[in-house]
Every structure is written in C-alpha cells, then in structure tokens.
Short mmCIF file of C-alpha atoms in Angstrom, two decimals:
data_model
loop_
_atom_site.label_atom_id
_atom_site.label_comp_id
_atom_site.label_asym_id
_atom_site.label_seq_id
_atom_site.Cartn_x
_atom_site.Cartn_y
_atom_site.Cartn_z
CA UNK A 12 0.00 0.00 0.00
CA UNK A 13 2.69 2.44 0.40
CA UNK A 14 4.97 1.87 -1.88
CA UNK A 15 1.93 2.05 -4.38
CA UNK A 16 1.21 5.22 -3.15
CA UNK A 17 4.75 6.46 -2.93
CA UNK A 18 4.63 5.39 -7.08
CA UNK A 19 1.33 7.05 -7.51
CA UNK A 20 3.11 10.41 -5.79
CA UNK A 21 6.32 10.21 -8.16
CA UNK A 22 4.25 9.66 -11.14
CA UNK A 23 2.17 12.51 -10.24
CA UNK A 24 5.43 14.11 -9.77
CA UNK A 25 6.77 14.17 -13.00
CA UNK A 26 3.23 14.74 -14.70
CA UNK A 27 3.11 18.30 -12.94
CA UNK A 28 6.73 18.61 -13.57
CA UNK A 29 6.13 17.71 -17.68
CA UNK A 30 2.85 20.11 -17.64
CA UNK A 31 4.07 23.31 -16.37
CA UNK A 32 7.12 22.78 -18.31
CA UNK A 33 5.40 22.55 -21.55
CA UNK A 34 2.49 24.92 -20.81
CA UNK A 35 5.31 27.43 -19.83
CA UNK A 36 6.88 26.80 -23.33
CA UNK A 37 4.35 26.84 -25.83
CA UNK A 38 0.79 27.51 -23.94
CA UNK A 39 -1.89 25.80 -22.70
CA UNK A 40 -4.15 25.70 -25.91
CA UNK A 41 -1.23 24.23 -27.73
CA UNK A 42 -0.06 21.62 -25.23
CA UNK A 43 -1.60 18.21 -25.93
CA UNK A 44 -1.23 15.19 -23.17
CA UNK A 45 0.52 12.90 -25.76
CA UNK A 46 3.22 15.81 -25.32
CA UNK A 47 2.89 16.15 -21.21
CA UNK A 48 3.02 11.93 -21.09
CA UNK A 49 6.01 11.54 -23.69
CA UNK A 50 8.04 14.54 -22.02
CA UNK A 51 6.69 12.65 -18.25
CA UNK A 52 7.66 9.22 -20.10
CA UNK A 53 4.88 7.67 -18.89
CA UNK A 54 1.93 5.87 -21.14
CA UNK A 55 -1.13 8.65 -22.30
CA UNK A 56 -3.44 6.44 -20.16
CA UNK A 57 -1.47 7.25 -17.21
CA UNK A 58 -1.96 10.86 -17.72
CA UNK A 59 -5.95 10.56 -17.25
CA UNK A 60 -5.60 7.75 -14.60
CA UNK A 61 -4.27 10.25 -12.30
CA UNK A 62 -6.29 13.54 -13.91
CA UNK A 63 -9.55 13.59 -15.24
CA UNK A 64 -8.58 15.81 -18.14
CA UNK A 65 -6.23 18.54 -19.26
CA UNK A 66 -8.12 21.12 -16.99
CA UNK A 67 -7.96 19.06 -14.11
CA UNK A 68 -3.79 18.24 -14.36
CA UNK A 69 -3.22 22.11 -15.22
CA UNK A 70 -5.71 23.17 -12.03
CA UNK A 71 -3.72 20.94 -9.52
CA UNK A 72 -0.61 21.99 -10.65
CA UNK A 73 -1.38 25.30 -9.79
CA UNK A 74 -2.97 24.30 -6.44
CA UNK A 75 0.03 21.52 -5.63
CA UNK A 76 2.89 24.67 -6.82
CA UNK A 77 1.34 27.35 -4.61
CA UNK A 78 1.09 25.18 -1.77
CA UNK A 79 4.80 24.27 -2.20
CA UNK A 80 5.43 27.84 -1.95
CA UNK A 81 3.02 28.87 0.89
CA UNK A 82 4.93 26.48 2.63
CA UNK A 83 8.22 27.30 2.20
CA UNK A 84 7.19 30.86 2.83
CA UNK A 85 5.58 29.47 6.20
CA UNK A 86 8.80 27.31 6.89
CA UNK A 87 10.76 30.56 6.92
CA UNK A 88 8.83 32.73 8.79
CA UNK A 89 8.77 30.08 11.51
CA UNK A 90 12.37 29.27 11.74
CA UNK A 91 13.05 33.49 12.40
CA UNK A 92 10.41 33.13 15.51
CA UNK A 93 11.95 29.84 16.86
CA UNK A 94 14.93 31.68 17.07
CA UNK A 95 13.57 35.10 18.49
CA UNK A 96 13.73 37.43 15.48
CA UNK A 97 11.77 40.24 14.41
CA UNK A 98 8.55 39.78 12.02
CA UNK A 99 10.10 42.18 9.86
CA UNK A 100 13.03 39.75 9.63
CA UNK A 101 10.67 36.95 9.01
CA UNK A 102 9.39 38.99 6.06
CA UNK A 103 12.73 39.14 5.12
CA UNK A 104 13.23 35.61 5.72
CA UNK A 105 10.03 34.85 3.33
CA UNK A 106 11.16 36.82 0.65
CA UNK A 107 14.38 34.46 0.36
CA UNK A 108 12.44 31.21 0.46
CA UNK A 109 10.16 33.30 -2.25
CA UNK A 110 13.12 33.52 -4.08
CA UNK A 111 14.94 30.05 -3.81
CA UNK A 112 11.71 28.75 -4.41
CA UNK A 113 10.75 30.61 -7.78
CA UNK A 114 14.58 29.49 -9.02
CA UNK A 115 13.81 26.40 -8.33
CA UNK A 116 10.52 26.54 -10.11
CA UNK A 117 10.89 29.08 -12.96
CA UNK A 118 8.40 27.46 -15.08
CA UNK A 119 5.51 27.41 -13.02
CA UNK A 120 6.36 31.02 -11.53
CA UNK A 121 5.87 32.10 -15.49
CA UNK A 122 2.99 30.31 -16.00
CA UNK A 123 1.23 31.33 -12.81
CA UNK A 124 2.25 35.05 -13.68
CA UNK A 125 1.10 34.60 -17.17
CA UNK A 126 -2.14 33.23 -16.66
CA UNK A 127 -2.83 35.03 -13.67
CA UNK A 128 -4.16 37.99 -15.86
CA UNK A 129 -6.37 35.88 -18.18
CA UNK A 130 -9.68 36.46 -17.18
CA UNK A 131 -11.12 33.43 -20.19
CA UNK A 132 -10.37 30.80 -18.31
CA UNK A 133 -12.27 27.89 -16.67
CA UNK A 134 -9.63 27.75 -13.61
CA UNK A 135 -10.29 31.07 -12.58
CA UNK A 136 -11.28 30.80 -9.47
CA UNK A 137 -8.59 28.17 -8.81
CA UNK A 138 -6.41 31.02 -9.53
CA UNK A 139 -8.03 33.30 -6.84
CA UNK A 140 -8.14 30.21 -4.35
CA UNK A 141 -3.76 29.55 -4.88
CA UNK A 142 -3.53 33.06 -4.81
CA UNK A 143 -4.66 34.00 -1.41
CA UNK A 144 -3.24 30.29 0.38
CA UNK A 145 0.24 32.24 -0.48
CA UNK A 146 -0.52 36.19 0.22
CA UNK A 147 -2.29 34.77 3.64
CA UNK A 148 0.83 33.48 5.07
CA UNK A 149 2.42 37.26 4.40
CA UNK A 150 -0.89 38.75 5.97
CA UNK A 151 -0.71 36.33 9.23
CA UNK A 152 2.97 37.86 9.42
CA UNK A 153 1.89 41.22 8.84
CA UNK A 154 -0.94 41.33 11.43
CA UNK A 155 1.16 39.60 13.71
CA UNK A 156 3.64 42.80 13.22
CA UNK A 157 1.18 45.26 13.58
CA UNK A 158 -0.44 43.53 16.83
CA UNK A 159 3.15 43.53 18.54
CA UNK A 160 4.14 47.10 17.62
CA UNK A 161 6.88 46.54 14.88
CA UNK A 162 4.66 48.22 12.89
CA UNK A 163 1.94 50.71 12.05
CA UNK A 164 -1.45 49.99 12.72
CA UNK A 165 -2.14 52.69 9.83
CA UNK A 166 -0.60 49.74 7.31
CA UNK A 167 -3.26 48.52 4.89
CA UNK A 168 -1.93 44.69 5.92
CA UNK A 169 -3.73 43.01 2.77
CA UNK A 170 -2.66 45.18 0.21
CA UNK A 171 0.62 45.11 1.59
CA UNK A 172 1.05 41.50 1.82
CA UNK A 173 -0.19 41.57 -2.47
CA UNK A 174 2.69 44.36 -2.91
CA UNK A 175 5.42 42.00 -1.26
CA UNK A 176 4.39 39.24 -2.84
CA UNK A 177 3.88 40.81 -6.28
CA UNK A 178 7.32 42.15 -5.42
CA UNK A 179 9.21 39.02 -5.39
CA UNK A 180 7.05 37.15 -7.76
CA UNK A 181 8.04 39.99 -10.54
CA UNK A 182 11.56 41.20 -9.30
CA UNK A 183 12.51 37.00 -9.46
CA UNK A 184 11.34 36.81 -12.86
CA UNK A 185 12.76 39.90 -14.29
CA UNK A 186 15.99 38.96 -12.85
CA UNK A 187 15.65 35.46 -14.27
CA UNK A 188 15.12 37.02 -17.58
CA UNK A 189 17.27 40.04 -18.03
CA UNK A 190 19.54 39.80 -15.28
CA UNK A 191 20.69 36.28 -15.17
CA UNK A 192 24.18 37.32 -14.13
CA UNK A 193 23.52 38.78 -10.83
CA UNK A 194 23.31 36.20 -8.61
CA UNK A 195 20.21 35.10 -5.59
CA UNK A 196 22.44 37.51 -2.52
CA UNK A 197 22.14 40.40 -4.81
CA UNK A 198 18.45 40.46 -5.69
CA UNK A 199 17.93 39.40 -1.84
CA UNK A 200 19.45 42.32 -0.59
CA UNK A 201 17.68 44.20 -3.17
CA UNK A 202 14.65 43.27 -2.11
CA UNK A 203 15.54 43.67 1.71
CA UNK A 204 16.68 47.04 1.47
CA UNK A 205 12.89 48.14 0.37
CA UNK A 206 11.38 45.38 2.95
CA UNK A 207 13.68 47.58 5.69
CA UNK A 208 13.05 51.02 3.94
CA UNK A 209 9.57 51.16 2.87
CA UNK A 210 7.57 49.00 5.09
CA UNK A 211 9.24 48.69 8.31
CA UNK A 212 10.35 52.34 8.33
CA UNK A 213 13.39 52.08 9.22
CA UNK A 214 16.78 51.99 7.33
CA UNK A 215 18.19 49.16 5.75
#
C-alpha cells in the first residue's frame, strides 16, 4: 500500500513537472497530453488515470505549486520566531524562500504570472483560491507585526502582503530574464533594502 502510493506520488510528480514545463513553453491551448506523457515518459493512459482531463492536471498543478510555496514561505517565517527574530526579519526571511523557491521553479512562476491575468479561463477561481493560500501566510505575518508594535497599525496589511508578494514574484522573474548574471544575494538584498526602507520604516 505504500509503496503504491509512494509510485502514484512520483508519477504525479513528473506529470506536474512535464505540464508546467510545456504549458510554460508553448501555452496551454497548444499543449496536448501525448506531449505532457512523452516529455513525463509515462503511457497517455497514465496521464488521465491520475487527472480527469487537461483542466484538471493544469488546475492541480497550480494548487500543488502554490502550496509548495506557501509552505516554504511558512517554513521561513517560523524558523526566524523559533529563534527570536523580528517579524520584519521573518518577512525578510520569506522573501528568500520566495526567491529560492521561484529558481527552483521558474516554469511554473511564469505560467502562474502569465495566466494570472487571463480572465477566459475555466480555472479562474482556482487562480483566486492559490492566490490567497500564499498572500495569507504574508498577511498572518503582517498582522502579527502590527499587533506587537513593529509596525503601524495605519498599514493597509492586505494590500501590503499583495505588494510583497507581487514584489518578489516579478523582481525574481525579471531577474531570471534580463539579469541572469547577478546572482540570488544580490536580488535578496535588493529586495531587503525596500522590505527595511519602505515598510518597516526604518533603514536598511
């Protein structure tokens, strides 16, 4: 039973890995599951014995990505408060694991960005629901800041929590595509110094 499902898992695996790869590449509209099961190398059958149809695989790779990342984001901020820092430095702290998460994933941060301004499609409100499982683990920091004092209660928490993670989402990919050279310290620090500047009021 469990090393069944352990398969099932790694098959999945490589099935989300194949989609947003090719969807990334050429589309959604073009993309055919022959193309997502050859470039998986697994059987076409396989493909709908684990997803009802194209719509199905594309909407749980979006859900299974941003929950990857919500975590990671969640990870971070937790480690800072084990170890008695700031919430502004677990903002800080979540804007790295944004970071070394969207390198590691550069295909599904591109399709997430590019389809997250279609307004045609049947996944739509999939879209919403990924979208606020990751900006609600920046809010829950954010309130937590304002509660404690580290910052203003005048801060409009979930717009600001959208702005940081817009920030990173689009910073990441820019320097991914025009700025390859520089390398993940740089952009950090980047990044930081308008975390420290702009929202915590204070200098970097």
């Amino acid at each position: 039973m469990d090393s069944s499902h352990t398969r099932r898992d790694a098959t999945r695996r490589k099935l989300f890995e194949a989609a947003v790869t090719l969807i990334a590449e050429q589309g959604f509209s073009s993309t055919t599951v022959d193309e997502i099961a050859e470039r998986a190398g697994v059987a076409k059958g396989t493909v709908y014995y684990n997803f009802a149809s194209k719509n199905v695989l594309f909407e749980e790779l979006l859900r299974h990505g941003i929950e990857l990342l919500a975590t990671s984001l969640q990870a971070a901020a937790d480690e800072v408060a084990d170890r008695g820092g700031t919430r502004i430095d677990a903002l800080d702290a979540m804007i790295r694991a944004g970071l070394d998460f969207i390198s590691r994933y550069p295909a599904l941060t591109q399709l997430y960005v590019a389809e997250l301004w279609r307004t045609n499609r049947a996944w739509q409100s999939t879209l919403m629901v990924v979208r606020e499982r990751a900006v609600a683990v920046v809010e829950g920091v954010l309130r937590e800041a304002v509660g404690s004092g580290e910052l203003s209660e005048e801060i409009d928490v979930p717009l600001t929590a959208s702005a940081l993670f817009g920030m990173v989402l689009v910073a990441a990919l820019d320097w991914q595509s025009y700025q390859p050279d520089r390398s993940i310290d740089e952009v950090h620090a980047a990044l930081s110094r308008l975390l420290q500047g702009r929202v915590s009021g204070r200098p970097a």
